[in-house]
Amino acid sequence: MKKMKGVLLEASAIDKGDISWEELSEHVDLTIYENTTERNKFEHIGDAEVIFDNKVIIDEEVFRKCPNIKYVGVCATGYNVVDITAARKRNITVTNVPAYSTDSVVQLTWALILEQTCNLELHNQSVKNGDWINSEIFCYWLKPISELSGKTLGIIGYGNIGKKVATIAKSFGMNIIVNTDHPEKYSEENINFVDKDEIFAKSDIITLHCPLTEDTKDIIRKENIDKMKNGVRIVNVSRGGLVRENDLADALNSGKVLSAGVDVVVTEPMSEDNPLLDAENIIITPHIGWASIDARKRLVDEIIKNYKAFINNEKRNVVN
């Protein structure tokens, strides 16, 4: 069977020289682009029948200008970059890759929480600057170190990631409260489900693991921050749009929010005028929660399985 013509639009987002595309190329006549922007996406897609995409917007205009498209393989879990209605209208199959990065994102969540409570990098740099050598006593600390045991962790969103975050929180002896849209689905689990206002009021640490929807957009904003405990900590490894960045920056600078850790921002790559860049007591990582070598290899394996199912007229992770 003749291979369909395909394009991989953003290889460098997945591959840093440690990922192979050879197996995928066995099934599709593949052109690999290291990166694709909104300016050159029409040129890169051209007459391709198959698109492997991550963050490039694939909308009605793309389908109209590139009429050969038959398949869009989203190289991620979220597929909001594709106009699903327009794809369905044209009988274009769209797939995604769910749950491939769960363990990686959970790990980063706890790295951000532990860094905020243990201040490891601050003390590491202090030691390397000679402060311990010059200390008159055997130990010192530059900022308070907090135990997690007995603290309340508020989890917003209870999918695969939220569940694993909760499991680890139990091992630390934390109190766990969860907000999710459909708590009735988890009635057999020993979890205290509450509304958002109770999350805001009772949590010592709030961590976000929910999708970006009209209901969750700007969920971390002044109105809700004002309901929180003084000295609350916040983690966002989900979507940048869950946070109103000016409001979080103000709360960090005032001390209302003691610290924060974010792996995502509203505009990515981050803009130089983002207010979080100069905010106090915030850790910012460049959207790396999904990017462990293990998760990226799983991602590519799933991309291949999705496409092989498509060419065999089977449905696998089809979202439309």
XYZ file of C-alpha atoms in Angstrom:
320
model
C 0.000 0.000 0.000
C 1.315 3.417 -0.949
C 2.274 5.511 2.047
C 0.343 8.718 2.618
C 2.227 11.999 2.539
C 2.695 13.436 6.009
C 4.366 16.250 7.928
C 5.660 16.403 11.490
C 5.367 20.084 12.324
C 7.312 20.509 15.588
C 9.884 17.752 15.993
C 12.136 19.830 18.244
C 9.350 20.119 20.824
C 9.620 16.353 21.371
C 13.085 15.356 20.199
C 16.344 16.690 21.619
C 18.409 14.112 19.781
C 17.158 11.256 21.948
C 14.031 10.253 20.008
C 13.797 8.279 16.764
C 11.178 8.891 14.074
C 12.240 5.900 11.979
C 9.317 3.664 12.900
C 6.802 6.395 12.131
C 8.483 6.955 8.757
C 7.919 3.281 7.949
C 4.186 3.980 7.779
C 3.977 7.485 6.318
C 5.991 9.413 3.729
C 7.168 11.831 6.392
C 8.702 15.286 6.127
C 10.059 16.434 9.471
C 10.155 20.119 10.421
C 12.029 21.110 13.552
C 9.512 23.882 14.175
C 6.472 25.400 12.526
C 4.931 28.799 13.229
C 1.651 30.432 12.363
C 3.517 32.279 9.602
C 4.831 29.241 7.760
C 2.325 26.508 8.635
C 0.543 26.623 5.254
C 3.853 26.250 3.447
C 4.892 23.347 5.663
C 1.567 21.504 5.438
C 1.120 22.081 1.701
C -0.498 19.054 0.042
C 0.070 16.694 2.990
C -2.603 14.149 3.816
C -1.372 13.560 7.359
C -0.366 16.100 10.009
C 1.409 15.386 13.289
C 0.914 18.504 15.369
C 1.503 19.806 18.861
C 0.739 23.517 19.303
C 0.150 24.809 15.752
C -3.466 25.883 15.265
C -5.257 23.612 12.777
C -8.524 25.349 12.013
C -11.086 25.924 9.270
C -8.620 28.040 7.296
C -6.000 25.275 7.339
C -8.510 22.681 6.157
C -9.684 25.020 3.407
C -6.205 25.937 2.144
C -4.810 22.406 2.540
C -7.688 20.259 1.247
C -5.748 16.966 1.118
C -5.705 16.541 4.897
C -7.269 13.266 6.044
C -5.703 12.793 9.469
C -4.443 15.021 12.286
C -2.430 13.270 14.979
C -2.132 15.589 17.970
C 1.167 14.854 19.706
C -0.239 15.716 23.114
C -3.197 15.054 25.380
C -4.952 18.390 24.885
C -6.424 18.817 21.407
C -7.894 22.319 21.650
C -5.460 23.403 18.891
C -7.647 21.580 16.354
C -11.078 22.778 15.235
C -12.844 19.497 15.910
C -16.133 20.619 14.364
C -14.451 21.635 11.112
C -12.525 18.358 11.019
C -15.643 16.299 11.597
C -17.459 18.161 8.818
C -14.725 17.077 6.399
C -14.441 13.506 7.737
C -10.905 14.215 8.936
C -9.830 11.921 11.761
C -8.251 13.613 14.801
C -6.448 11.640 17.506
C -4.666 12.555 20.719
C -2.399 10.790 23.228
C -3.973 10.599 26.682
C -2.173 9.896 29.948
C 1.327 9.364 28.509
C 2.889 11.985 30.814
C 1.001 11.349 34.051
C 3.966 10.118 36.086
C 6.235 12.834 34.723
C 3.790 15.646 35.595
C 3.105 14.228 39.047
C 6.850 14.105 39.675
C 7.271 17.762 38.703
C 4.281 18.722 40.858
C 6.013 17.296 43.906
C 9.363 18.764 42.894
C 7.730 22.205 42.900
C 6.005 21.586 46.227
C 9.159 20.251 47.872
C 11.324 23.071 46.553
C 8.881 25.619 47.974
C 8.840 23.962 51.387
C 12.515 22.897 51.638
C 14.271 25.772 49.771
C 16.894 23.386 48.418
C 18.356 25.575 45.695
C 18.677 28.591 47.997
C 20.740 26.582 50.456
C 22.697 24.766 47.761
C 23.834 28.096 46.291
C 24.609 29.446 49.753
C 26.886 26.492 50.513
C 28.643 26.826 47.150
C 29.133 30.542 47.810
C 31.108 29.636 50.959
C 28.502 30.470 53.590
C 28.738 27.097 55.324
C 32.521 27.190 55.317
C 32.356 30.570 57.036
C 29.575 29.612 59.450
C 30.376 29.738 63.174
C 27.936 26.929 63.956
C 27.393 23.537 62.342
C 24.154 24.455 60.519
C 22.051 27.399 59.394
C 18.968 28.107 57.295
C 18.142 31.185 55.288
C 14.367 30.775 55.030
C 11.877 28.755 57.056
C 11.587 25.067 56.135
C 8.079 23.612 56.381
C 6.857 20.069 56.969
C 4.067 18.741 54.765
C 2.677 16.418 57.421
C -0.566 17.768 58.825
C -0.906 20.440 56.123
C -3.957 20.568 53.859
C -3.462 20.011 50.140
C -6.249 21.300 47.909
C -6.367 19.579 44.524
C -8.446 21.113 41.753
C -9.039 18.427 39.137
C -9.083 14.695 39.834
C -8.036 12.950 36.661
C -5.059 10.619 36.379
C -2.632 13.298 37.558
C -4.736 14.623 40.417
C -5.284 11.098 41.729
C -1.563 10.288 41.813
C -0.786 13.621 43.467
C -3.329 12.698 46.157
C -1.789 9.250 46.651
C 1.627 10.776 47.291
C 0.150 13.435 49.587
C -1.238 10.657 51.784
C 2.264 9.225 52.204
C 3.394 12.616 53.522
C 0.585 12.592 56.089
C -1.279 15.488 54.489
C -4.968 16.250 54.711
C -6.439 16.130 51.207
C -9.430 17.966 49.823
C -10.433 17.754 46.169
C -12.632 19.728 43.812
C -13.811 18.039 40.628
C -16.817 18.389 38.352
C -18.141 14.871 38.923
C -17.267 13.680 42.440
C -19.989 11.013 42.236
C -17.696 9.000 39.943
C -15.277 8.482 42.826
C -17.680 7.603 45.612
C -15.723 4.450 46.448
C -12.551 6.410 47.164
C -11.721 7.761 50.614
C -11.398 11.351 49.416
C -13.041 14.480 50.784
C -14.666 16.243 47.830
C -15.513 19.908 48.401
C -16.513 22.989 46.451
C -13.967 25.489 45.195
C -14.595 27.992 47.974
C -13.675 25.356 50.565
C -10.481 24.595 48.619
C -9.598 28.292 48.720
C -10.445 28.708 52.396
C -8.816 25.598 53.888
C -5.782 24.735 51.767
C -2.202 25.359 52.780
C -1.138 24.342 49.267
C -3.345 24.476 46.160
C -2.347 22.492 43.087
C -4.110 22.701 39.723
C -4.731 19.602 37.607
C -7.861 20.560 35.685
C -8.474 21.384 32.023
C -8.832 24.974 30.859
C -12.546 25.667 30.386
C -14.838 28.655 30.741
C -15.434 27.540 34.324
C -11.745 27.213 35.240
C -10.264 30.123 33.267
C -8.597 32.577 35.697
C -9.586 30.417 38.658
C -6.550 31.837 40.436
C -7.518 35.517 40.472
C -7.766 38.240 43.107
C -11.358 37.452 44.014
C -10.422 33.865 44.884
C -6.959 34.621 46.268
C -8.650 36.909 48.807
C -10.540 33.835 50.089
C -7.307 31.912 50.695
C -5.238 31.608 53.838
C -2.453 34.112 54.283
C 0.719 32.313 53.254
C -0.911 29.823 50.897
C 1.297 28.148 48.276
C 0.147 27.532 44.693
C 1.267 25.081 41.993
C 0.150 25.129 38.361
C 1.378 22.392 36.026
C -1.826 22.311 33.981
C -2.639 25.310 31.769
C -1.429 28.895 31.989
C -4.927 30.278 31.509
C -6.003 28.921 34.886
C -4.088 31.821 36.460
C -4.612 35.564 36.061
C -0.932 36.358 36.087
C -1.090 39.972 37.272
C -3.202 38.936 40.258
C -0.858 36.113 41.236
C 2.168 38.397 40.898
C 0.510 40.997 43.138
C -0.352 38.350 45.726
C 3.220 37.010 45.721
C 4.699 40.487 46.069
C 2.364 41.341 48.952
C 3.043 38.040 50.724
C -0.598 36.928 50.634
C 0.630 33.982 48.554
C 3.827 32.801 50.238
C 5.228 31.055 47.169
C 4.245 29.509 43.857
C 5.564 27.055 41.302
C 4.369 27.165 37.704
C 5.311 25.114 34.662
C 2.889 26.887 32.323
C 1.983 30.472 31.480
C -0.713 32.083 29.364
C 1.556 32.896 26.417
C 4.233 30.350 25.529
C 7.084 30.888 24.902
C 6.965 33.316 27.830
C 6.861 37.008 26.952
C 9.399 39.387 28.471
C 6.658 41.499 30.061
C 5.063 38.595 31.928
C 4.484 39.893 35.479
C 5.477 36.580 37.030
C 9.081 36.979 35.878
C 9.753 39.655 38.489
C 7.390 38.366 41.174
C 8.679 37.327 44.599
C 9.060 33.692 45.635
C 8.062 31.959 42.424
C 9.640 29.022 40.616
C 9.009 29.002 36.854
C 9.893 26.066 34.614
C 9.469 26.121 30.794
C 6.583 23.653 30.352
C 8.725 20.600 31.123
C 6.257 18.550 33.168
C 5.606 16.209 30.244
C 9.180 16.141 28.969
C 10.937 13.263 30.722
C 12.663 10.937 28.260
C 10.354 8.167 29.458
C 7.206 10.178 28.749
C 8.437 11.364 25.361
C 9.210 7.814 24.263
C 5.735 6.734 25.368
C 4.309 9.671 23.438
C 6.000 8.653 20.193
C 4.981 5.020 20.666
C 1.363 6.127 21.078
C 1.537 8.463 18.057
C 2.654 5.495 15.953
C -0.054 3.189 17.334
C -2.736 5.813 16.683
C -1.642 6.263 13.084
C -1.325 2.531 12.415
C -4.871 2.082 13.708
C -6.060 4.838 11.349
C -4.533 3.291 8.225
C -6.045 -0.052 9.265
C -9.506 1.551 9.542
C -9.534 1.128 13.305
C -10.423 3.756 15.885
C -7.823 4.486 18.545
C -7.850 7.667 20.678
C -10.116 9.355 18.126
C -11.451 12.588 19.620
C -13.938 13.567 16.888
